[in-house]
Structure formats: structure tokens, C-alpha cells
Short mmCIF file of C-alpha atoms and ligand atoms in Angstrom, two decimals:
data_model
loop_
_atom_site.label_atom_id
_atom_site.label_comp_id
_atom_site.label_asym_id
_atom_site.label_seq_id
_atom_site.Cartn_x
_atom_site.Cartn_y
_atom_site.Cartn_z
CA MET N 1 0.00 0.00 0.00
CA LYS N 2 2.82 2.35 0.85
CA ASP N 3 4.44 2.17 -2.61
CA LYS N 4 1.13 2.76 -4.33
CA ALA N 5 0.20 5.63 -2.04
CA ALA N 6 3.51 7.36 -2.66
CA ALA N 7 2.94 7.46 -6.43
CA PRO N 8 1.98 10.94 -7.61
CA ALA N 9 -1.65 11.36 -8.64
CA ARG N 10 -2.08 11.65 -12.40
CA HIS N 11 -5.61 12.93 -12.28
CA PRO N 12 -7.49 14.79 -9.54
CA LEU N 13 -10.11 12.03 -9.50
CA SER N 14 -7.42 9.51 -8.66
CA THR N 15 -6.64 11.51 -5.50
CA LEU N 16 -10.35 11.60 -4.67
CA ALA N 17 -10.63 7.82 -5.10
CA ARG N 18 -7.56 7.30 -2.90
CA ALA N 19 -8.97 9.62 -0.24
CA ALA N 20 -12.25 7.66 -0.19
CA ALA N 21 -10.41 4.36 0.12
CA PHE N 22 -8.08 5.74 2.81
CA ALA N 23 -10.98 7.14 4.87
CA ALA N 24 -12.94 3.88 4.54
CA GLU N 25 -9.92 1.90 5.70
CA ARG N 26 -9.17 4.19 8.66
CA HIS N 27 -12.79 4.40 9.84
CA GLN N 28 -13.34 0.67 9.39
CA GLY N 29 -15.25 -0.84 12.30
CA GLN N 30 -16.27 2.59 13.64
CA GLN N 31 -19.95 3.46 13.97
CA ARG N 32 -22.01 6.62 14.21
CA LYS N 33 -23.90 7.20 17.45
CA ASP N 34 -27.37 6.80 15.87
CA ALA N 35 -29.75 3.95 16.73
CA ALA N 36 -28.92 2.16 13.47
CA ARG N 37 -25.22 2.35 14.35
CA SER N 38 -24.44 3.43 10.80
CA PRO N 39 -20.91 2.76 9.58
CA TYR N 40 -18.80 5.84 10.31
CA ILE N 41 -17.74 6.28 6.67
CA SER N 42 -21.33 7.23 5.80
CA HIS N 43 -20.65 10.59 7.53
CA PRO N 44 -17.66 11.80 5.44
CA LEU N 45 -19.48 10.52 2.34
CA ALA N 46 -22.55 12.58 3.31
CA VAL N 47 -20.33 15.65 3.73
CA VAL N 48 -18.93 15.18 0.21
CA ASP N 49 -22.44 14.63 -1.12
CA VAL N 50 -23.59 17.97 0.35
CA LEU N 51 -20.58 19.76 -1.15
CA VAL N 52 -21.00 18.29 -4.64
CA HIS N 53 -24.76 18.01 -5.02
CA GLU N 54 -26.07 20.83 -2.86
CA ALA N 55 -23.27 23.38 -3.17
CA GLY N 56 -21.80 22.55 -6.59
CA VAL N 57 -18.27 22.35 -5.15
CA THR N 58 -15.88 20.59 -7.55
CA ASP N 59 -12.53 21.56 -6.00
CA VAL N 60 -10.82 18.22 -5.38
CA ILE N 61 -8.78 19.67 -2.49
CA VAL N 62 -12.03 20.50 -0.67
CA LEU N 63 -13.66 17.17 -1.53
CA CYS N 64 -10.63 15.12 -0.45
CA ALA N 65 -10.37 17.10 2.79
CA ALA N 66 -14.08 16.41 3.36
CA LEU N 67 -13.55 12.67 2.94
CA LEU N 68 -10.57 12.79 5.30
CA HIS N 69 -11.89 15.42 7.74
CA ASP N 70 -12.22 13.05 10.73
CA VAL N 71 -9.21 10.76 10.25
CA ILE N 72 -6.86 12.87 12.39
CA GLU N 73 -9.41 13.37 15.13
CA ASP N 74 -10.95 9.91 15.24
CA THR N 75 -8.41 7.42 13.88
CA PRO N 76 -4.73 6.74 14.53
CA THR N 77 -3.60 8.81 11.53
CA SER N 78 -0.83 11.38 11.91
CA PRO N 79 -0.56 14.70 10.08
CA ASP N 80 2.74 13.49 8.53
CA GLU N 81 1.02 10.43 7.15
CA LEU N 82 -1.73 12.51 5.57
CA HIS N 83 0.88 14.82 4.14
CA ALA N 84 2.81 11.88 2.64
CA HIS N 85 -0.30 10.35 1.08
CA PHE N 86 -2.18 13.42 -0.08
CA GLY N 87 0.23 16.37 -0.10
CA ALA N 88 0.45 19.58 1.87
CA GLU N 89 -2.70 21.31 0.64
CA ILE N 90 -5.15 18.57 1.59
CA ALA N 91 -3.31 17.78 4.85
CA LEU N 92 -3.46 21.44 5.88
CA VAL N 93 -7.20 21.71 5.32
CA VAL N 94 -7.79 18.53 7.33
CA MET N 95 -5.62 19.92 10.13
CA GLU N 96 -7.58 23.17 10.10
CA VAL N 97 -10.84 21.31 10.75
CA SER N 98 -9.40 18.86 13.30
CA ASP N 99 -9.78 19.45 17.02
CA ASP N 100 -6.84 18.92 19.36
CA LYS N 101 -7.89 15.73 21.17
CA THR N 102 -5.58 16.43 24.11
CA LEU N 103 -7.95 19.24 25.16
CA SER N 104 -11.23 18.81 27.02
CA THR N 105 -14.49 18.77 25.08
CA ALA N 106 -15.38 22.21 26.46
CA GLN N 107 -12.02 23.66 25.38
CA ARG N 108 -12.32 22.10 21.93
CA LYS N 109 -15.78 23.52 21.45
CA GLN N 110 -14.65 26.97 22.54
CA LEU N 111 -11.64 26.82 20.19
CA GLN N 112 -13.84 25.90 17.23
CA ILE N 113 -15.75 29.15 17.83
CA GLU N 114 -12.52 31.15 18.19
CA HIS N 115 -10.78 29.57 15.17
CA ALA N 116 -13.74 29.81 12.76
CA PRO N 117 -12.94 33.37 11.56
CA ARG N 118 -9.35 32.34 10.78
CA LEU N 119 -10.15 29.28 8.65
CA SER N 120 -9.19 29.16 4.97
CA THR N 121 -12.01 29.06 2.41
CA PRO N 122 -11.61 25.30 1.75
CA ALA N 123 -11.74 24.63 5.50
CA ARG N 124 -14.87 26.81 5.81
CA LEU N 125 -16.62 24.78 3.11
CA VAL N 126 -15.77 21.48 4.84
CA LYS N 127 -16.84 22.88 8.20
CA LEU N 128 -20.16 24.15 6.81
CA ALA N 129 -21.00 20.83 5.13
CA ASP N 130 -19.90 18.91 8.25
CA LYS N 131 -22.16 20.95 10.52
CA ILE N 132 -25.06 20.66 8.03
CA CYS N 133 -24.69 16.86 8.13
CA ASN N 134 -24.42 16.79 11.91
CA LEU N 135 -27.54 18.93 12.37
CA ARG N 136 -29.43 16.76 9.87
CA ASP N 137 -28.39 13.65 11.77
CA MET N 138 -29.52 15.34 14.96
CA LEU N 139 -33.00 15.74 13.41
CA HIS N 140 -33.37 12.46 11.57
CA ALA N 141 -31.01 9.99 13.26
CA PRO N 142 -30.02 11.57 16.59
CA PRO N 143 -27.25 10.15 18.73
CA MET N 144 -28.65 7.63 21.17
CA GLY N 145 -29.20 8.87 24.69
CA TRP N 146 -28.93 12.58 23.92
CA SER N 147 -31.46 14.66 25.85
CA THR N 148 -33.34 17.56 24.26
CA ALA N 149 -31.16 19.95 26.28
CA ARG N 150 -27.98 18.36 24.98
CA ARG N 151 -29.21 18.54 21.38
CA ARG N 152 -30.20 22.17 21.92
CA ALA N 153 -26.76 22.99 23.30
CA TYR N 154 -25.23 21.29 20.26
CA PHE N 155 -27.12 23.28 17.67
CA ASP N 156 -26.63 26.55 19.59
CA TRP N 157 -22.91 25.87 19.56
CA ALA N 158 -22.89 24.85 15.86
CA GLY N 159 -24.63 28.15 15.09
CA GLN N 160 -21.90 30.08 16.91
CA VAL N 161 -19.16 28.26 14.96
CA ILE N 162 -20.86 28.94 11.61
CA ASP N 163 -21.50 32.59 12.49
CA GLY N 164 -17.72 32.98 12.72
CA LEU N 165 -17.02 31.78 9.18
CA ARG N 166 -19.76 33.33 7.08
CA GLY N 167 -18.97 34.70 3.65
CA ALA N 168 -17.47 31.51 2.20
CA HIS N 169 -20.55 30.10 0.46
CA GLY N 170 -23.98 31.71 0.60
CA GLY N 171 -25.74 28.54 -0.59
CA LEU N 172 -24.28 26.34 2.16
CA GLU N 173 -24.94 29.03 4.75
CA ALA N 174 -28.61 29.19 3.65
CA ILE N 175 -28.90 25.39 3.95
CA PHE N 176 -27.32 25.54 7.40
CA ASP N 177 -29.62 28.37 8.48
CA ALA N 178 -32.74 26.50 7.35
CA ILE N 179 -31.82 23.39 9.36
CA HIS N 180 -30.80 25.52 12.31
CA ALA N 181 -34.17 27.34 12.22
CA ARG N 182 -35.95 23.97 12.07
CA HIS N 183 -34.10 22.86 15.21
CA ARG N 184 -35.02 26.06 16.99
CA GLU N 185 -38.66 25.62 16.00
CA LEU N 186 -38.73 22.10 17.40
CA ALA N 187 -36.89 23.14 20.57
CA GLU N 188 -39.41 25.89 21.22
CA ARG N 189 -42.21 23.36 21.00
CA ASP N 190 -40.66 21.16 23.71
ZN1 LIG P 201 -17.53 15.33 10.76
#
């Protein structure tokens, strides 16, 4: 695998295919927190789907970073390894959207709010699509055992993160806002 991975990509789609395979391999055996215990890879694939089909994003750097956006945070993958397999540009975007797992959850959440205004445009697109997918999951396939209050805190926080990075893609922001408003509507009914 190492020899193959080290070969330079001839076509952008070859990098995309390698990123999908790499993410699937790294997330193998991991599950989402929904009742169906969906395979984890369905999440990065959903993020790419939002970018391509709902936002018209075709930049392979963004799409590869979307496929790989959780491998640093949630799998034993190092930044160097990502860099070696996919180059500096993709690795940097993934690093931008990865939390530092040595920090507490509260610190990580606070830093996401603080870092949002400093993210590059590719990182903003990945972050927007990621939060859209997470809020959708929260509506349609919520994590098991999450109380209404915990879900409410999550979408309040997601709104704060997204407010810090507006201006990158009006279409994605509108999609995010619509789902966010739907959450608020439901929360007010509870
Ligand atoms: Zn994610």
C-alpha cells in the first residue's frame, strides 16, 4: 500500500478515489452514534455529497479534505502520514478542521468558535458541510441517549461556529440556516 500511495496522482479524481479508500480503511469498524449504528464512513461521504450536489463544489482539495476530515481526530492517523499520502494542501485543510484531542471537550468547542474566523475558504466549506450533516443527523437519526437539552446545546454551539465563518458560500450558509431554524422551532415546541 505504501508504494502505491507514494505514487503521484495523475488525475485529480485519482486523489479523490484514494482519499475515499483511505478514509474507509481508517474508519473501518467505527460506527455513528445513531440507533442504526451506521458505519462511520457514511458521515464523510454525506459531507462530500452535500458539497457536490447541494453546493456545486468541484474543487478536489475540498472534496478530499471532506472525505478525510475526521481521520486525524478519530483514527490513529498522523498529520505526517496525511501529508505523505495526499500532499500539503489537503493535509493542511484537514488539520484546520481537526480538534486537538488532548484538550477537554469544552475547550475544543470553545476553540472551534474562536478559530472559525481564521479558517481558509476550503476549510470553511468542509466545516459548513460537516455541521449541516451533523444537524441533519440530529434531526433524523439523533445520537442515542442525547437529551433535548444536549441537542439544543449542540445546535446553539454549531450556530456560533458557523456565524464565525460566514462569507465563504452563501448557498451552504442558507442550507445551514434552514436546518438551524428547524431545530429552533422544534426546541421551542418542547
Ligand atoms: Zn464530521
